[in-house]
Short mmCIF file of C-alpha atoms and ligand atoms in Angstrom, two decimals:
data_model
loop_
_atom_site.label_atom_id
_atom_site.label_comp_id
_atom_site.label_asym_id
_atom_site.label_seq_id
_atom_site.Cartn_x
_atom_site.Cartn_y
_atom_site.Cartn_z
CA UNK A 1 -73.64 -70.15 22.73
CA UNK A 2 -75.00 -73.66 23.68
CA UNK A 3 -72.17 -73.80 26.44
CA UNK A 4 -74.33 -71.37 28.16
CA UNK A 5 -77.82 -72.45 27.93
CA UNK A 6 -79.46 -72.74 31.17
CA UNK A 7 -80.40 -75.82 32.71
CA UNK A 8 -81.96 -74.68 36.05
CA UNK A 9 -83.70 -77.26 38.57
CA UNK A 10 -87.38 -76.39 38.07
CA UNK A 11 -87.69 -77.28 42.17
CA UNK A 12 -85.44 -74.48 42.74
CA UNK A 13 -87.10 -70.65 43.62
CA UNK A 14 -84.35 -68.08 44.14
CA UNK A 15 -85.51 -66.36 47.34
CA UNK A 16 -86.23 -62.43 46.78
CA UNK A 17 -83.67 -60.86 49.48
CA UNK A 18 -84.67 -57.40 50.52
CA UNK A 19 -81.46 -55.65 49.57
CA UNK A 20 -79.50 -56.04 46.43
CA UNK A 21 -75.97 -54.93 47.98
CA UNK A 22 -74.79 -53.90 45.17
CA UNK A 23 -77.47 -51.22 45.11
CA UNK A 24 -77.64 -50.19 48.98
CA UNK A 25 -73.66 -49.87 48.89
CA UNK A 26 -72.87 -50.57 52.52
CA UNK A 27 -69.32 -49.65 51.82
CA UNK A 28 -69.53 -46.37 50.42
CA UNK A 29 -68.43 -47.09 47.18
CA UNK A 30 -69.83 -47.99 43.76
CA UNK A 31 -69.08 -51.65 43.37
CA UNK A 32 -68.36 -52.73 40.02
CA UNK A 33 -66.42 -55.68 37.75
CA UNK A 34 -63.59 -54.98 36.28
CA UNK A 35 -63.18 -57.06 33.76
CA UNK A 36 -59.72 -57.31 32.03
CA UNK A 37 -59.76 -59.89 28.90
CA UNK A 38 -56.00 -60.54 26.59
CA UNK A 39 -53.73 -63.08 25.21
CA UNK A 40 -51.28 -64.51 27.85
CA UNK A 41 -48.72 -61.93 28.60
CA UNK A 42 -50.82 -58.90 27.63
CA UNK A 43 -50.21 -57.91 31.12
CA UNK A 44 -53.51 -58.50 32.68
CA UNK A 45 -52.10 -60.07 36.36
CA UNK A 46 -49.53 -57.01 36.14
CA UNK A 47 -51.93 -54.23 35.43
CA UNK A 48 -54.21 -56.00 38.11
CA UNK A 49 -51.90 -56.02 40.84
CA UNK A 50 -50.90 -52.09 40.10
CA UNK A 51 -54.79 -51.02 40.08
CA UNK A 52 -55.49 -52.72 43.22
CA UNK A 53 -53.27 -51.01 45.43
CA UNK A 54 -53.89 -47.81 43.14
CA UNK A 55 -57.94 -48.64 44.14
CA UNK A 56 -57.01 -49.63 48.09
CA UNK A 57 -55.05 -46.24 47.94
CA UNK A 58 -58.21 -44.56 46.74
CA UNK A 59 -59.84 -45.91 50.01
CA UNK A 60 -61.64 -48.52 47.92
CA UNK A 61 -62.36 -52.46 49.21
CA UNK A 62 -61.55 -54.87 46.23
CA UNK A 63 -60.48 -57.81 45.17
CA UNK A 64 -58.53 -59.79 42.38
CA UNK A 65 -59.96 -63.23 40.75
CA UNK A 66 -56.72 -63.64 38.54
CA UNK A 67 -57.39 -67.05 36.35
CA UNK A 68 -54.19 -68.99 37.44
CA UNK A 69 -55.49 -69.01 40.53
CA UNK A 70 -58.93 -70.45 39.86
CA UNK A 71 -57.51 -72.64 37.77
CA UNK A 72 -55.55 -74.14 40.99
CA UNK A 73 -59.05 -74.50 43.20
CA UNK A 74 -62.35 -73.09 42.35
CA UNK A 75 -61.81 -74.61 38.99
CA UNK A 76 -58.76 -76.63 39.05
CA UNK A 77 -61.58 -79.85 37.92
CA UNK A 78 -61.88 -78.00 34.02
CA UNK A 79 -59.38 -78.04 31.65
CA UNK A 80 -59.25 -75.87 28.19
CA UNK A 81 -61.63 -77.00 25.65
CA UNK A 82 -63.47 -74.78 24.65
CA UNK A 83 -66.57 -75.78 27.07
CA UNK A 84 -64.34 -76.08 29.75
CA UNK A 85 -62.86 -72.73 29.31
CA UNK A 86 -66.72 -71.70 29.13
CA UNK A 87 -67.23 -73.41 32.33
CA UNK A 88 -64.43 -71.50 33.91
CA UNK A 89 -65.34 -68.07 32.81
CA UNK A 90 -69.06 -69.31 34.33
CA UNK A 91 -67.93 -69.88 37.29
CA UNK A 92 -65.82 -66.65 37.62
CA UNK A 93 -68.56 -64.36 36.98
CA UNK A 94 -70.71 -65.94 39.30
CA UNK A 95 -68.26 -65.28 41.89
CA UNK A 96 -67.68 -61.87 40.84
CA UNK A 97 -71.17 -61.31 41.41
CA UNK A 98 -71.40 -62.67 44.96
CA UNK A 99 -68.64 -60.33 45.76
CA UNK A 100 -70.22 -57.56 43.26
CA UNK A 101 -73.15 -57.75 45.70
CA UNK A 102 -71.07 -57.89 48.59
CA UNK A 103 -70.17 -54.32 48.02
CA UNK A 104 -66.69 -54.94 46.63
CA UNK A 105 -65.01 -53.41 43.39
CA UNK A 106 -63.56 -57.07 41.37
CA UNK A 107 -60.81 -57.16 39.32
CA UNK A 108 -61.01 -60.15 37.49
CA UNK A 109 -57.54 -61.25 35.22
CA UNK A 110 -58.84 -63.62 33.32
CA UNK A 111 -58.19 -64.85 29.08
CA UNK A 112 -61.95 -65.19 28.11
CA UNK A 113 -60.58 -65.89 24.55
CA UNK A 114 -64.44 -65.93 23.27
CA UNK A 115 -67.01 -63.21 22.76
CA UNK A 116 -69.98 -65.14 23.98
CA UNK A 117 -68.46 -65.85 27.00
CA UNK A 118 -67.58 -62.19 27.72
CA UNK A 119 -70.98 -61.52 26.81
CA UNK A 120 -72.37 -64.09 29.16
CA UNK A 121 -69.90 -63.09 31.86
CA UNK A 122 -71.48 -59.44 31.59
CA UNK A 123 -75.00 -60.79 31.31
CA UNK A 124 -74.76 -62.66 34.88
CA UNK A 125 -73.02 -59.80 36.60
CA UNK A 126 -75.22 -56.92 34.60
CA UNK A 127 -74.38 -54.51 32.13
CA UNK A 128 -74.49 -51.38 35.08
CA UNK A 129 -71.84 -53.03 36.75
CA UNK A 130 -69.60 -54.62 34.05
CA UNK A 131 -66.01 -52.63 32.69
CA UNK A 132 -64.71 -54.89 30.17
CA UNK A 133 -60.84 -54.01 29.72
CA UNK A 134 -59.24 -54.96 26.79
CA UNK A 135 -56.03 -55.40 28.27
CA UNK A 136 -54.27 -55.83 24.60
CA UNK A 137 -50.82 -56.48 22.84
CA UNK A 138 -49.61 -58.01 20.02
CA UNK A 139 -48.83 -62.25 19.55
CA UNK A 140 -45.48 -61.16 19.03
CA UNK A 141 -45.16 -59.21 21.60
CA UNK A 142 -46.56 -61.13 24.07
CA UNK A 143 -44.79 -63.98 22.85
CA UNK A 144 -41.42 -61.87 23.41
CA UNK A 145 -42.45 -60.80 27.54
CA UNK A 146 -43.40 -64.68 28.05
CA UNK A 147 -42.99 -64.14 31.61
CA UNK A 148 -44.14 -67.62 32.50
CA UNK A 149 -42.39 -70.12 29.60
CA UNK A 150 -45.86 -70.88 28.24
CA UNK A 151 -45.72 -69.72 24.71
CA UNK A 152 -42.15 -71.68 24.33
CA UNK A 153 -44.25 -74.65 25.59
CA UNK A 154 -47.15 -73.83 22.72
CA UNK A 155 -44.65 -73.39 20.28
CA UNK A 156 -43.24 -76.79 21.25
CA UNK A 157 -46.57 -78.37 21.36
CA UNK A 158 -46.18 -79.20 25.20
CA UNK A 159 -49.58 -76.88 25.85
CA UNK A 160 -52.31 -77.91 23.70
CA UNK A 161 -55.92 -75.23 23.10
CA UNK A 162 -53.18 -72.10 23.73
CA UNK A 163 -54.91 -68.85 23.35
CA UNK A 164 -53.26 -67.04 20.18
CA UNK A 165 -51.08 -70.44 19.15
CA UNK A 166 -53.60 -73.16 18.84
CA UNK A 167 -57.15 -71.61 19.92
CA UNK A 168 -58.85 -68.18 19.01
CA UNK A 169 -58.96 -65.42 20.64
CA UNK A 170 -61.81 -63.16 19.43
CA UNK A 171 -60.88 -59.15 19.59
CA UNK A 172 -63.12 -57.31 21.75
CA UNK A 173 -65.55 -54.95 19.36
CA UNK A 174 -66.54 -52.59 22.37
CA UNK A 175 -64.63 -52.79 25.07
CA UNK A 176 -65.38 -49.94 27.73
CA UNK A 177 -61.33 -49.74 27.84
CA UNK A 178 -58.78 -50.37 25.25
CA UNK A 179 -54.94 -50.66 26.65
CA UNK A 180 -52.27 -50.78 24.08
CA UNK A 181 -49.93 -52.32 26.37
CA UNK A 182 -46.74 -51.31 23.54
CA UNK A 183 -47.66 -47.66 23.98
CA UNK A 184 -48.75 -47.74 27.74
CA UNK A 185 -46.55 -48.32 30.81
CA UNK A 186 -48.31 -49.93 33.48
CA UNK A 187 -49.03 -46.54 35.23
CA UNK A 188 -50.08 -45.07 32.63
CA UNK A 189 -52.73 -48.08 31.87
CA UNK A 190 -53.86 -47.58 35.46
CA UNK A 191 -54.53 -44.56 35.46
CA UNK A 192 -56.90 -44.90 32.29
CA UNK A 193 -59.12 -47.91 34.34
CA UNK A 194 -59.17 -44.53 37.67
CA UNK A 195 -59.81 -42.43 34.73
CA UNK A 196 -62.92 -44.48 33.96
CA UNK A 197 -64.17 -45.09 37.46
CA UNK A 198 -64.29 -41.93 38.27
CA UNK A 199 -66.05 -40.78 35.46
CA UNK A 200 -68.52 -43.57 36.04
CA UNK A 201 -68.77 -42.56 40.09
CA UNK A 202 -69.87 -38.83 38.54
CA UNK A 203 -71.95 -40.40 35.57
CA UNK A 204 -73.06 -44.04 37.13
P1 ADP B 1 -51.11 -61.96 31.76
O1 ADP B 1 -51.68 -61.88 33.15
O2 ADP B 1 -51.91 -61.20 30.73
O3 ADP B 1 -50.79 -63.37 31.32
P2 ADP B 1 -48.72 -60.96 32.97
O4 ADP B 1 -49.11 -59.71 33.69
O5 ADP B 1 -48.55 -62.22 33.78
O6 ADP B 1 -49.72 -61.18 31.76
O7 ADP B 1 -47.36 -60.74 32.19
C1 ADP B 1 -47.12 -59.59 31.40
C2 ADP B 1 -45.61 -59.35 31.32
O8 ADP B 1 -45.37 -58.27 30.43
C3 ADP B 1 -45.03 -59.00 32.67
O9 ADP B 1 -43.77 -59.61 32.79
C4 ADP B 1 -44.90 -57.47 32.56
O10 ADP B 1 -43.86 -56.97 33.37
C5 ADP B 1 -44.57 -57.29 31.08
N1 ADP B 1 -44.90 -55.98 30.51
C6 ADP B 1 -44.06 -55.24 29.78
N2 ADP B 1 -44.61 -54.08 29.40
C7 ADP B 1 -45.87 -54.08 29.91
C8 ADP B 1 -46.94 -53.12 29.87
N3 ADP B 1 -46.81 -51.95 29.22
N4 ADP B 1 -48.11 -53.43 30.50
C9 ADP B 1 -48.22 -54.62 31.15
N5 ADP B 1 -47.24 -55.56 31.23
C10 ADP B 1 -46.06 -55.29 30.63
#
């Protein structure tokens, strides 16, 4: 946890703005974080990219923060030690909470190999608002889509701190959602995250 401990300027007083968005809803919709955790290749980026247009469809204003493509500019200064990796999921849920407030419903795509950091992740954006998706599969499995090359690379030591090969990734104990991705198709995994949101819209 000492990634995480706060080091905040003492000359610094967070101004108290009258509305919390995320409260007042301007858009007429619950805004919320979806956030989808799994080994590379679990299908997080796939199962993101289905639920957003299944969410736009639903009338719904969202948005993805997939972790390639932090890594390539918010981000693209940390690499994957395991404070770095910290730093990164940081980073992402502060953004996610800018755009939590903003109204929208976030679908972050993103590893977070380590139970603190999920935790922290959910402590910045706030329990009420926080869906953590265990987006999960196998090693082998995932090792067998490898849509990208990456665990080859692992395997072949090219990629060094890679999630399942060389670096932990911690099981989530109570995730909101559990997706077997062997026994779910895509749809099917979508429809479980609308299954949820909908039952949360009802019950918030
Ligand atoms: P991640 O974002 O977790 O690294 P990706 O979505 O990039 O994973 O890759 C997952 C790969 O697994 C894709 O090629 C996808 O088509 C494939 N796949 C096969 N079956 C499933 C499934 N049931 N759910 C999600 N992805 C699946």
């Amino acid at each position: 946890m000492s990634h995480f401990a706060h080091s905040p300027n003492q000359n610094l007083h967070a101004f108290a703005f009258s509305h919390l968005r995320a409260e007042r809803s301007p858009l007429q919709q619950k805004p919320l974080v979806i956030w989808m955790t799994g080994i590379s290749a679990s299908g997080k980026s796939t199962i993101a990219d289905a639920l957003d247009i299944a969410l736009q469809a639903q009338g719904r204003l969202t948005s993805i923060i997939d972790g390639d493509s932090v890594r390539g500019g918010l981000c693209r200064d940390l690499g994957f030690t395991d404070s770095d990796r910290d730093e990164n999921i940081r980073r992402v849920a502060e953004v996610a909470r800018l755009m939590l407030e903003a109204g929208l419903v976030v679908i972050v795509a993103l590893i977070s190999p380590s139970a603190a950091s999920r935790h922290y992740a959910r402590s910045i954006i706030g329990n009420e608002f926080f869906v953590e998706v265990h987006v999960d599969a196998p090693l082998e499995t995932a090792e067998q889509r490898d849509p990208k090359g990456l665990y080859k690379k692992a395997r072949a030591g090219l990629i060094k701190h890679f999630t399942g090969i060389d670096s932990a990734y911690d099981l989530p104990v109570f995730p909101e959602v559990h997706l077997d991705t062997q026994a779910l198709s895509v749809e099917q995994s979508v429809e479980t995250i609308l299954d949820w949101v909908a039952r949360r819209d009802d019950h918030p």
